[in-house]
XYZ file of C-alpha atoms in Angstrom:
675
model
C 191.898 -22.874 42.404
C 195.642 -23.206 43.002
C 197.059 -26.262 44.729
C 200.329 -25.738 46.554
C 203.249 -28.019 45.904
C 203.319 -29.679 49.312
C 201.465 -29.706 52.587
C 203.058 -29.856 56.016
C 200.377 -32.231 57.178
C 201.549 -34.818 54.699
C 205.099 -34.623 56.011
C 204.533 -34.891 59.707
C 206.899 -36.895 61.898
C 206.876 -40.254 60.194
C 206.936 -43.627 61.907
C 208.620 -45.908 59.427
C 207.210 -49.410 59.634
C 208.976 -51.459 57.020
C 206.759 -54.095 55.488
C 207.182 -57.593 56.849
C 206.544 -58.971 53.373
C 209.241 -61.097 51.825
C 209.014 -58.818 48.799
C 209.946 -55.612 50.643
C 212.735 -54.904 48.162
C 210.421 -54.868 45.143
C 209.133 -51.364 45.873
C 211.632 -50.147 48.466
C 213.059 -46.640 48.556
C 216.744 -47.012 49.396
C 218.849 -44.067 50.545
C 222.542 -43.993 49.654
C 224.830 -42.737 52.406
C 228.277 -41.640 51.251
C 229.782 -42.249 54.658
C 232.614 -39.707 54.590
C 230.191 -36.879 53.705
C 227.073 -37.684 55.731
C 227.858 -36.769 59.348
C 231.064 -36.437 61.385
C 230.982 -37.512 65.048
C 234.570 -36.887 66.167
C 235.565 -33.533 64.657
C 238.135 -34.753 62.116
C 236.056 -33.332 59.272
C 235.287 -36.780 57.818
C 231.970 -38.566 58.189
C 231.921 -41.841 60.108
C 229.623 -44.632 61.280
C 228.758 -42.942 64.572
C 227.799 -39.861 62.601
C 225.529 -41.933 60.371
C 223.882 -43.519 63.406
C 223.193 -40.113 64.958
C 221.321 -38.995 61.830
C 219.228 -42.116 61.238
C 216.087 -40.378 62.625
C 216.260 -38.015 59.638
C 216.040 -40.986 57.281
C 213.210 -42.564 59.242
C 211.237 -39.326 59.113
C 212.019 -38.959 55.415
C 210.249 -42.276 54.912
C 212.855 -44.466 53.210
C 212.932 -48.218 53.674
C 216.646 -48.970 53.682
C 220.093 -47.391 53.876
C 222.968 -48.283 51.571
C 226.403 -47.511 53.054
C 229.449 -46.944 50.859
C 232.601 -48.904 51.870
C 233.904 -48.452 55.404
C 236.322 -51.415 55.466
C 240.034 -51.274 56.238
C 241.583 -49.640 53.196
C 244.491 -47.405 52.180
C 241.750 -45.188 50.685
C 243.378 -45.132 47.256
C 239.857 -45.253 45.838
C 237.552 -44.035 48.568
C 237.433 -47.443 50.216
C 236.794 -49.439 47.042
C 240.339 -50.758 47.457
C 239.793 -53.172 50.345
C 242.670 -54.503 52.430
C 240.512 -56.318 55.024
C 236.905 -57.180 54.195
C 236.000 -58.079 57.792
C 237.113 -54.938 59.644
C 236.134 -51.284 59.804
C 238.760 -48.716 58.882
C 239.630 -46.597 61.949
C 238.810 -43.565 59.814
C 235.139 -44.564 60.129
C 235.061 -46.294 63.518
C 235.247 -49.954 64.460
C 233.192 -53.139 64.310
C 231.254 -52.163 67.422
C 230.146 -48.984 65.623
C 228.986 -51.026 62.640
C 227.045 -53.387 64.875
C 225.414 -50.520 66.769
C 224.477 -48.776 63.527
C 222.729 -51.872 62.169
C 220.834 -52.356 65.434
C 219.809 -48.694 65.574
C 218.612 -48.769 61.978
C 216.538 -51.880 62.574
C 214.968 -50.286 65.637
C 213.777 -47.456 63.363
C 212.419 -49.844 60.737
C 215.328 -49.265 58.359
C 217.191 -52.065 56.630
C 220.932 -51.791 55.980
C 222.746 -52.642 52.746
C 226.538 -52.548 52.564
C 228.994 -52.590 49.681
C 230.993 -55.652 48.732
C 233.907 -55.267 46.301
C 234.618 -58.642 44.646
C 236.285 -57.711 41.345
C 239.536 -56.536 42.924
C 241.315 -56.046 46.230
C 243.703 -53.418 47.486
C 247.361 -53.887 46.635
C 247.784 -53.967 50.447
C 245.590 -57.039 50.805
C 247.613 -59.945 52.268
C 246.982 -61.981 49.132
C 248.536 -59.409 46.843
C 251.447 -58.820 49.196
C 252.096 -62.553 49.023
C 251.850 -62.438 45.238
C 254.469 -59.689 45.005
C 256.673 -61.491 47.498
C 256.731 -64.565 45.268
C 254.957 -66.983 47.587
C 254.117 -70.201 45.698
C 250.627 -70.141 44.207
C 249.820 -66.629 45.446
C 249.680 -65.084 41.986
C 247.091 -67.601 40.859
C 244.456 -65.662 42.825
C 245.055 -62.657 40.536
C 245.519 -62.190 36.795
C 249.280 -62.160 36.285
C 250.589 -62.673 32.743
C 253.807 -62.450 30.779
C 254.126 -59.386 28.562
C 254.276 -59.204 24.799
C 257.189 -58.126 22.681
C 260.689 -59.541 22.426
C 261.471 -58.755 26.065
C 257.933 -58.953 27.431
C 257.979 -55.205 27.930
C 254.561 -54.581 26.391
C 251.278 -55.313 28.206
C 249.688 -58.723 27.612
C 246.816 -57.146 25.660
C 245.385 -53.753 24.669
C 242.888 -53.418 27.527
C 242.593 -49.967 29.033
C 241.934 -49.056 32.616
C 238.590 -47.370 33.153
C 240.762 -44.641 34.592
C 242.670 -44.191 31.341
C 245.995 -45.692 30.369
C 246.821 -49.400 30.232
C 244.987 -51.869 32.457
C 248.300 -53.597 33.248
C 251.202 -52.823 35.559
C 254.556 -54.598 35.414
C 256.220 -55.941 38.553
C 259.889 -56.413 39.378
C 260.310 -59.871 37.838
C 258.793 -58.777 34.525
C 255.253 -60.148 34.852
C 252.214 -57.906 34.503
C 249.032 -57.872 36.598
C 245.594 -56.759 35.443
C 243.771 -53.834 37.077
C 240.653 -52.703 35.262
C 240.611 -49.750 37.617
C 243.552 -48.154 39.442
C 246.949 -49.915 39.705
C 246.298 -50.072 43.466
C 243.313 -52.370 42.721
C 244.533 -55.676 41.229
C 241.783 -57.811 39.673
C 241.062 -61.195 41.225
C 240.888 -64.407 39.211
C 237.440 -65.824 39.949
C 238.325 -69.195 38.468
C 240.422 -69.836 41.583
C 238.474 -71.783 44.265
C 240.065 -69.818 47.116
C 238.554 -66.605 45.748
C 235.073 -68.109 45.698
C 235.432 -69.519 49.208
C 236.809 -66.253 50.605
C 233.901 -64.146 49.406
C 231.350 -66.673 50.610
C 232.979 -66.262 54.011
C 232.972 -62.446 53.753
C 229.268 -62.359 52.905
C 228.436 -64.652 55.807
C 230.475 -62.476 58.177
C 228.344 -59.398 57.488
C 225.085 -61.326 57.218
C 225.776 -62.779 60.649
C 226.322 -59.254 61.924
C 222.804 -58.461 60.708
C 223.058 -56.546 57.425
C 220.109 -56.959 55.074
C 221.979 -57.189 51.805
C 224.825 -56.133 49.582
C 225.379 -53.678 46.782
C 227.799 -55.626 44.580
C 230.453 -53.395 43.111
C 231.357 -54.147 39.467
C 228.975 -57.098 39.493
C 229.562 -57.483 35.757
C 233.357 -57.662 35.923
C 234.564 -60.698 37.855
C 234.857 -62.979 34.802
C 236.998 -62.160 31.773
C 236.815 -63.691 28.298
C 238.998 -66.768 27.870
C 242.410 -65.873 26.522
C 242.009 -62.170 27.393
C 241.631 -61.149 23.723
C 242.491 -57.710 22.363
C 239.692 -55.226 21.787
C 241.390 -53.497 18.883
C 240.321 -49.942 19.600
C 240.797 -47.233 22.177
C 238.462 -45.128 24.300
C 237.227 -48.365 25.841
C 235.671 -46.646 28.840
C 233.203 -44.986 26.485
C 232.051 -48.390 25.227
C 230.950 -49.691 28.633
C 227.228 -50.226 28.740
C 226.873 -49.878 24.988
C 229.060 -52.555 23.335
C 230.238 -56.055 24.307
C 233.666 -56.055 25.948
C 235.845 -59.053 26.887
C 236.350 -57.830 30.454
C 232.739 -56.959 31.337
C 229.355 -58.711 31.252
C 230.706 -62.171 30.492
C 228.210 -65.005 30.897
C 230.349 -66.596 33.598
C 229.445 -63.937 36.159
C 225.945 -65.374 36.427
C 227.161 -68.598 38.027
C 228.707 -66.461 40.795
C 225.495 -64.544 41.338
C 223.406 -67.724 41.406
C 225.659 -69.113 44.121
C 225.346 -65.890 46.091
C 221.564 -65.942 45.739
C 221.515 -69.398 47.315
C 223.670 -68.072 50.136
C 221.415 -65.033 50.666
C 218.292 -67.202 50.612
C 219.734 -69.349 53.388
C 219.279 -66.392 55.772
C 215.990 -65.148 57.173
C 214.904 -61.813 55.798
C 215.104 -61.960 52.918
C 218.595 -60.575 52.447
C 219.130 -59.063 49.022
C 221.830 -58.563 46.405
C 221.934 -55.425 44.241
C 224.068 -55.441 41.104
C 226.078 -52.469 40.006
C 226.206 -53.806 36.475
C 226.750 -52.277 33.058
C 225.445 -54.226 30.085
C 225.035 -53.366 26.392
C 221.236 -53.614 26.582
C 218.367 -53.695 29.037
C 217.848 -57.343 28.111
C 221.426 -58.210 29.088
C 221.045 -56.261 32.326
C 217.857 -58.162 33.139
C 219.850 -61.417 33.211
C 221.357 -60.281 36.524
C 217.910 -60.265 38.161
C 216.503 -63.562 36.979
C 214.619 -65.424 39.730
C 217.674 -67.410 40.802
C 220.144 -64.515 40.643
C 220.235 -61.091 42.285
C 217.234 -59.130 43.480
C 217.941 -55.758 41.853
C 220.257 -54.093 39.340
C 220.893 -50.370 39.034
C 219.143 -48.735 36.080
C 221.775 -46.290 34.859
C 219.902 -45.697 31.610
C 217.292 -43.759 33.552
C 219.968 -41.695 35.299
C 221.620 -40.718 32.012
C 218.355 -39.976 30.208
C 218.059 -36.346 29.050
C 215.193 -34.026 29.969
C 213.146 -35.129 26.982
C 209.714 -36.765 27.182
C 210.220 -39.166 24.286
C 213.573 -40.323 25.621
C 212.162 -40.715 29.130
C 209.197 -42.752 27.945
C 211.446 -44.968 25.835
C 213.782 -45.675 28.767
C 210.876 -46.371 31.114
C 209.205 -48.743 28.649
C 212.447 -50.522 27.812
C 213.376 -50.918 31.483
C 209.972 -52.231 32.558
C 209.769 -54.620 29.625
C 213.188 -56.154 30.275
C 212.715 -56.703 34.004
C 209.093 -57.851 33.652
C 210.298 -60.574 31.294
C 212.312 -62.133 34.148
C 209.854 -61.354 36.945
C 212.023 -58.709 38.614
C 211.340 -55.121 39.699
C 212.883 -52.176 37.913
C 215.059 -49.724 39.823
C 215.206 -45.965 39.278
C 217.963 -43.546 40.260
C 218.778 -39.903 39.461
C 222.061 -39.261 41.295
C 224.840 -41.005 43.204
C 228.331 -40.302 44.524
C 229.869 -40.784 41.080
C 227.880 -38.371 38.928
C 227.011 -34.694 38.745
C 223.951 -33.997 40.903
C 220.816 -33.898 38.793
C 219.879 -30.342 39.842
C 222.967 -29.233 37.940
C 222.660 -31.819 35.146
C 219.203 -30.450 34.417
C 220.542 -26.923 33.938
C 221.253 -25.614 37.429
C 219.714 -22.578 39.110
C 215.935 -22.304 39.592
C 215.261 -24.110 36.318
C 217.478 -27.036 37.211
C 215.891 -27.296 40.651
C 212.380 -27.243 39.142
C 213.273 -30.083 36.799
C 214.997 -32.037 39.577
C 211.902 -31.782 41.805
C 209.706 -32.907 38.920
C 212.035 -35.796 38.057
C 211.931 -36.956 41.682
C 208.136 -37.186 41.641
C 208.249 -38.990 38.308
C 210.768 -41.502 39.659
C 208.807 -42.136 42.858
C 205.590 -42.685 40.878
C 207.071 -45.417 38.683
C 206.623 -49.099 39.571
C 209.658 -50.663 41.191
C 212.319 -49.582 43.644
C 213.917 -46.110 43.875
C 217.366 -45.054 45.061
C 217.945 -41.618 46.583
C 221.404 -40.121 46.949
C 222.082 -38.202 50.131
C 221.291 -34.509 49.764
C 218.991 -34.808 46.789
C 216.078 -34.484 49.213
C 217.518 -31.034 49.996
C 217.791 -30.023 46.354
C 221.565 -29.710 46.620
C 223.328 -28.621 43.442
C 226.749 -29.742 42.292
C 229.500 -27.630 43.837
C 231.339 -26.529 40.707
C 233.738 -23.941 42.114
C 235.843 -26.021 44.489
C 239.419 -24.712 44.510
C 241.965 -27.044 42.985
C 243.768 -27.311 46.323
C 240.622 -28.780 47.909
C 239.845 -31.351 45.252
C 240.481 -34.914 46.341
C 239.200 -36.861 43.366
C 242.409 -38.705 42.436
C 241.629 -38.510 38.735
C 241.926 -34.734 38.950
C 245.653 -35.076 39.598
C 246.445 -38.219 37.670
C 246.114 -37.327 33.991
C 246.129 -39.827 31.141
C 248.838 -42.128 29.925
C 249.688 -43.466 26.474
C 248.680 -47.033 25.750
C 251.746 -49.131 24.925
C 250.793 -51.068 21.796
C 252.894 -53.209 19.454
C 253.725 -51.373 16.262
C 251.943 -52.752 13.186
C 254.076 -54.821 10.858
C 255.673 -52.569 8.188
C 254.193 -52.678 4.721
C 256.836 -54.299 2.505
C 255.739 -52.096 -0.374
C 256.546 -48.842 1.423
C 259.766 -47.240 2.580
C 260.068 -47.323 6.366
C 259.979 -43.926 7.991
C 262.082 -42.865 10.944
C 259.519 -44.195 13.398
C 259.905 -47.713 12.032
C 263.534 -47.770 13.111
C 262.931 -46.991 16.752
C 264.401 -49.460 19.197
C 262.650 -51.056 22.128
C 261.275 -48.591 24.619
C 260.025 -48.644 28.170
C 256.726 -49.084 29.924
C 255.112 -45.669 30.449
C 255.646 -44.109 33.839
C 252.982 -44.474 36.489
C 252.270 -41.779 39.031
C 252.387 -43.033 42.599
C 251.589 -39.826 44.455
C 248.485 -39.954 46.672
C 246.643 -37.662 44.283
C 247.078 -40.230 41.530
C 244.927 -42.825 43.243
C 241.349 -43.594 42.431
C 238.937 -45.581 40.334
C 236.518 -43.939 37.939
C 233.225 -45.339 36.889
C 231.897 -45.645 33.339
C 229.111 -43.274 32.441
C 227.719 -43.173 28.925
C 226.603 -39.851 27.571
C 227.579 -36.414 28.790
C 227.724 -37.287 32.484
C 230.985 -38.937 33.508
C 230.826 -41.327 36.413
C 233.642 -42.297 38.733
C 234.413 -43.746 42.088
C 237.173 -42.001 43.898
C 238.773 -41.579 47.255
C 240.563 -38.857 49.147
C 244.307 -38.486 48.914
C 246.014 -37.457 52.163
C 248.009 -34.680 50.546
C 244.875 -33.019 49.254
C 243.769 -32.030 52.728
C 242.477 -34.056 55.661
C 243.625 -37.508 56.637
C 242.416 -40.619 54.896
C 243.729 -43.286 57.188
C 246.204 -44.041 59.943
C 249.119 -43.309 57.646
C 247.854 -39.875 56.621
C 248.986 -38.070 59.722
C 245.526 -36.847 60.625
C 243.376 -37.393 63.685
C 244.533 -40.451 65.653
C 242.363 -43.429 64.866
C 240.263 -45.122 67.500
C 241.611 -48.549 68.422
C 239.981 -51.561 66.830
C 239.865 -54.618 69.014
C 242.228 -57.431 68.059
C 243.054 -55.875 64.697
C 245.786 -53.762 63.210
C 244.868 -50.876 60.920
C 246.528 -52.725 58.009
C 246.672 -56.478 57.480
C 250.475 -56.488 57.807
C 253.103 -54.234 59.251
C 256.092 -52.959 57.349
C 256.574 -51.379 53.941
C 254.443 -52.424 51.008
C 256.292 -54.089 48.119
C 255.604 -51.739 45.231
C 255.249 -52.831 41.626
C 258.129 -51.845 39.391
C 257.635 -48.361 38.044
C 259.130 -47.310 34.750
C 261.544 -44.388 34.617
C 259.705 -41.137 35.254
C 258.837 -38.797 32.462
C 261.011 -35.702 32.155
C 259.563 -33.030 34.442
C 256.260 -34.852 35.043
C 253.351 -32.509 35.712
C 249.705 -33.028 36.630
C 247.236 -33.105 33.804
C 245.712 -29.784 32.858
C 241.927 -29.290 32.884
C 240.604 -28.576 29.403
C 237.753 -26.359 28.346
C 235.441 -29.360 28.212
C 236.313 -30.339 31.792
C 238.448 -33.290 30.765
C 242.057 -33.891 31.679
C 244.847 -34.300 29.168
C 248.567 -34.515 29.833
C 250.361 -31.245 29.367
C 252.652 -30.995 26.382
C 256.381 -31.278 26.755
C 256.735 -34.618 28.522
C 257.496 -36.566 25.402
C 257.080 -40.289 24.967
C 259.075 -43.312 23.956
C 259.081 -43.670 20.151
C 257.875 -47.291 20.272
C 254.636 -46.395 22.036
C 251.526 -45.715 20.038
C 249.844 -42.884 21.902
C 246.119 -43.270 21.329
C 244.539 -39.858 21.962
C 241.117 -41.494 22.019
C 242.121 -43.741 24.931
C 240.443 -41.580 27.507
C 239.627 -42.224 31.131
C 237.546 -39.964 33.376
C 237.592 -36.242 34.049
C 238.348 -36.303 37.771
C 235.807 -33.656 38.713
C 233.441 -35.651 40.921
C 234.227 -33.951 44.216
C 231.335 -31.559 43.668
C 228.701 -34.207 44.417
C 230.498 -35.354 47.568
C 230.546 -32.111 49.513
C 229.326 -32.872 53.068
C 225.674 -32.316 53.897
C 224.270 -29.190 55.572
C 222.207 -30.101 58.628
C 221.661 -26.796 60.455
C 223.172 -23.389 61.109
C 224.031 -20.196 59.269
C 227.587 -21.032 58.223
C 229.814 -24.012 57.415
C 230.042 -26.775 58.471
C 226.253 -26.478 58.968
C 226.121 -29.118 61.683
C 228.062 -31.704 59.663
C 230.371 -32.170 62.643
C 232.117 -30.400 65.536
C 234.739 -28.856 63.246
C 235.189 -28.327 59.517
C 234.568 -30.639 56.586
C 236.962 -32.497 54.315
C 235.572 -30.595 51.318
C 234.526 -26.958 51.751
C 230.801 -26.254 51.787
C 229.393 -23.209 49.962
C 228.582 -20.141 52.043
C 225.140 -20.114 50.389
C 223.916 -23.451 51.760
C 222.342 -22.210 55.003
C 218.895 -22.122 53.389
C 219.313 -25.647 52.053
C 219.978 -27.316 55.399
C 217.644 -29.894 56.911
C 216.719 -27.502 59.719
C 215.990 -24.607 57.353
C 213.731 -26.695 55.090
C 211.825 -28.565 57.776
C 208.267 -27.224 58.043
C 208.467 -25.131 54.865
C 205.653 -26.481 52.633
C 207.470 -25.304 49.497
C 210.838 -26.827 50.344
C 212.343 -29.759 48.482
C 212.730 -31.675 51.744
C 209.010 -31.472 52.526
C 208.210 -32.423 48.929
C 210.228 -35.635 49.341
C 208.705 -36.361 52.750
C 205.198 -35.918 51.389
C 205.920 -37.996 48.298
C 207.299 -40.901 50.310
C 204.362 -40.838 52.695
C 201.862 -40.756 49.832
C 203.787 -43.487 48.020
C 202.878 -45.812 50.870
C 199.300 -44.637 51.214
C 197.928 -44.266 47.671
C 196.442 -47.197 45.740
C 198.679 -48.199 42.889
C 201.854 -47.038 44.591
C 203.925 -48.909 47.122
C 202.965 -52.526 46.514
C 201.039 -52.411 43.209
C 198.357 -54.915 42.373
C 199.502 -57.609 40.011
C 198.150 -57.348 36.503
C 198.777 -59.308 33.336
C 202.141 -60.876 32.578
C 203.126 -58.070 30.199
C 202.563 -55.315 32.752
C 202.402 -56.473 36.382
C 202.360 -52.899 37.681
C 199.133 -51.937 35.942
C 200.842 -48.845 34.489
C 199.273 -47.331 31.371
C 200.343 -44.417 29.180
C 197.552 -41.996 28.276
C 197.243 -39.421 25.497
C 198.825 -36.073 26.362
C 199.968 -32.871 24.617
C 203.458 -32.634 23.130
C 206.069 -32.318 25.858
C 203.821 -33.914 28.486
C 203.875 -37.456 29.853
C 200.710 -38.852 31.447
C 200.429 -42.347 32.887
C 198.023 -44.063 35.220
C 198.307 -46.805 37.792
C 195.412 -48.244 39.813
C 193.737 -45.283 41.534
C 196.527 -42.904 40.564
C 197.740 -40.680 37.722
C 200.963 -38.774 37.104
C 201.613 -35.860 34.739
C 205.039 -34.538 33.782
C 205.343 -31.291 31.849
C 208.836 -31.046 30.363
C 208.064 -27.878 28.410
C 209.523 -24.491 29.399
C 205.996 -23.034 29.401
C 202.690 -23.967 31.084
C 200.284 -26.277 29.277
C 196.545 -26.898 29.690
C 194.840 -30.283 29.502
C 191.794 -32.050 30.982
C 192.342 -32.694 34.678
C 193.054 -36.411 35.224
C 191.582 -36.224 38.732
C 192.225 -34.368 41.949
C 195.799 -33.111 42.473
C 197.319 -34.422 45.699
C 200.973 -33.433 45.277
C 202.877 -31.298 42.798
C 206.434 -30.095 42.414
C 205.032 -26.607 41.642
C 201.621 -24.985 42.246
C 198.984 -26.100 39.730
C 195.817 -24.270 38.740
C 192.654 -26.295 38.163
C 188.908 -25.765 38.135
C 188.250 -29.475 38.424
C 187.725 -29.923 34.680
C 190.960 -28.556 33.212
C 194.382 -28.002 34.673
C 197.197 -25.601 33.863
C 200.447 -27.469 34.476
C 203.416 -25.242 35.297
C 206.583 -25.479 33.235
C 208.997 -28.254 34.234
C 206.663 -29.785 36.802
C 205.219 -33.110 37.905
C 201.852 -33.647 39.589
C 200.245 -36.661 41.270
C 196.476 -37.209 40.942
C 193.784 -39.379 42.502
C 190.212 -39.914 41.224
């Protein structure tokens, strides 16, 4: 007998009733909304808060528990909103505070909780604090990390730290001092030893908690504290070390005092309200420190996201993740895609094979104990859009290119004859691009999948704010679009390179500066000092909702990134009611996740394994685990495999054949079983 992959009856209109338990977050399914690409309400081609509100019924029917919104605060959009100029106001690009309030109320009425981003590691260069710092106001620079440079004239950066984006993590200002920016120059790092910084973010959190949000996703939760003395690292390619080796600017022990204080603040509100760490640490044990009982509630599990399609690797990551979080009494989180990485349909090979693996991986993820994060569009099986024309790309890293790292020359060996390079005189700080396309902040991503956060530059098509010359912004009561009027004091830029040109894409998809620009002879150009590839637009293409041609119901007009002509069959409307569609598979899985014993809120077991999950013997290439009243099989092989049936199949990513005693698992498939 063949069991079909889904059943319409399992995915009927779903009334989401979020659990009233104080532990709702331990097994929640949280849906990430990339606001600018979810739904457009006003026809400017950019998603907004009203658009999100109009599509909340889709998320309720899907069966998720909460919605995580990417930044919508007042921002120059140098990094997709992760460069915040006013933490208490909505950027007119996305609406106003009334829209935010109405969205939260509408979500709660549907049983959905709302999580918003907070960006505490850095501000925008247009934040009033940084404007004051550049203007020389007494004490203003103490809120940031300003330092004198090295070298005879202070014309070299204070240390060898690299921006995650590539190039030095320091920019020099007019009076000769340098400021630290672990990400883009438009995002100066705050100094969290300053009491005003602590007090300001306590106030920001309370502002949004009072508005009714249910928690925060904490951007760069591992980065607010730097090692004392800001010591050199002594090697390049530092972005590739994040999450694998200790670094003096990430995962310092001091960040935990901040998170403990925030936990006390969150616990003072009814809810509970939760904190979710976007944290990179060298090990699962270090990551688990962020979710100790008196710290944050969850931390993203990027090791699962970057795991290859390999059963041994998957089992190792699952075991390691569960062990680390169990040791501190916290739930594990699972995620396959987000707005910073290539969609997992494409990562798993693309085409029908990639989709089959992506569907199977989704069922595996949703069967594991803990909380799961879904990225918008993965429930539709959307692939990465890999053929966007260069003119449409708005990932700032695509235009920026990489810069040499200015480093002091080593002392000459007295036993050798100096070469011509040893006689070079003092040089200049490398030039910094300031065009809109040069803006953005990438994200570290170990392994073959690069991760980055980026924003849209106004010259790349479509407006990104009131200064972009696009659709007029809606007024925001009692607030200006920017914290101050007038021109922004710009940091001192070095002389431009001769005939500067954008970086050229390489065969491996990376960006390297084109030859011919030259460089000052006193700069050690470290070719291994790489940033990110700047090709993340493909996972941010706006969603298809309905219709036979773009914009597929995304909004009244076009979309800020072009949608493929082949997406009509992937829209929400086209997949609804089709028992074989990816959308109905997700709907059925989320409904069953609440209904089946062992899923949802698992029974507590022994201290070593509170989920009651057990691995069982299985053929090579197959994973089989059980939870109370439930079993899950994953066949990672490219061919079918037979084994004793672990029960009755209730949901599968592909049709399975069973006679009740044995089962033939399709290639690249996952199946759920009950006794």
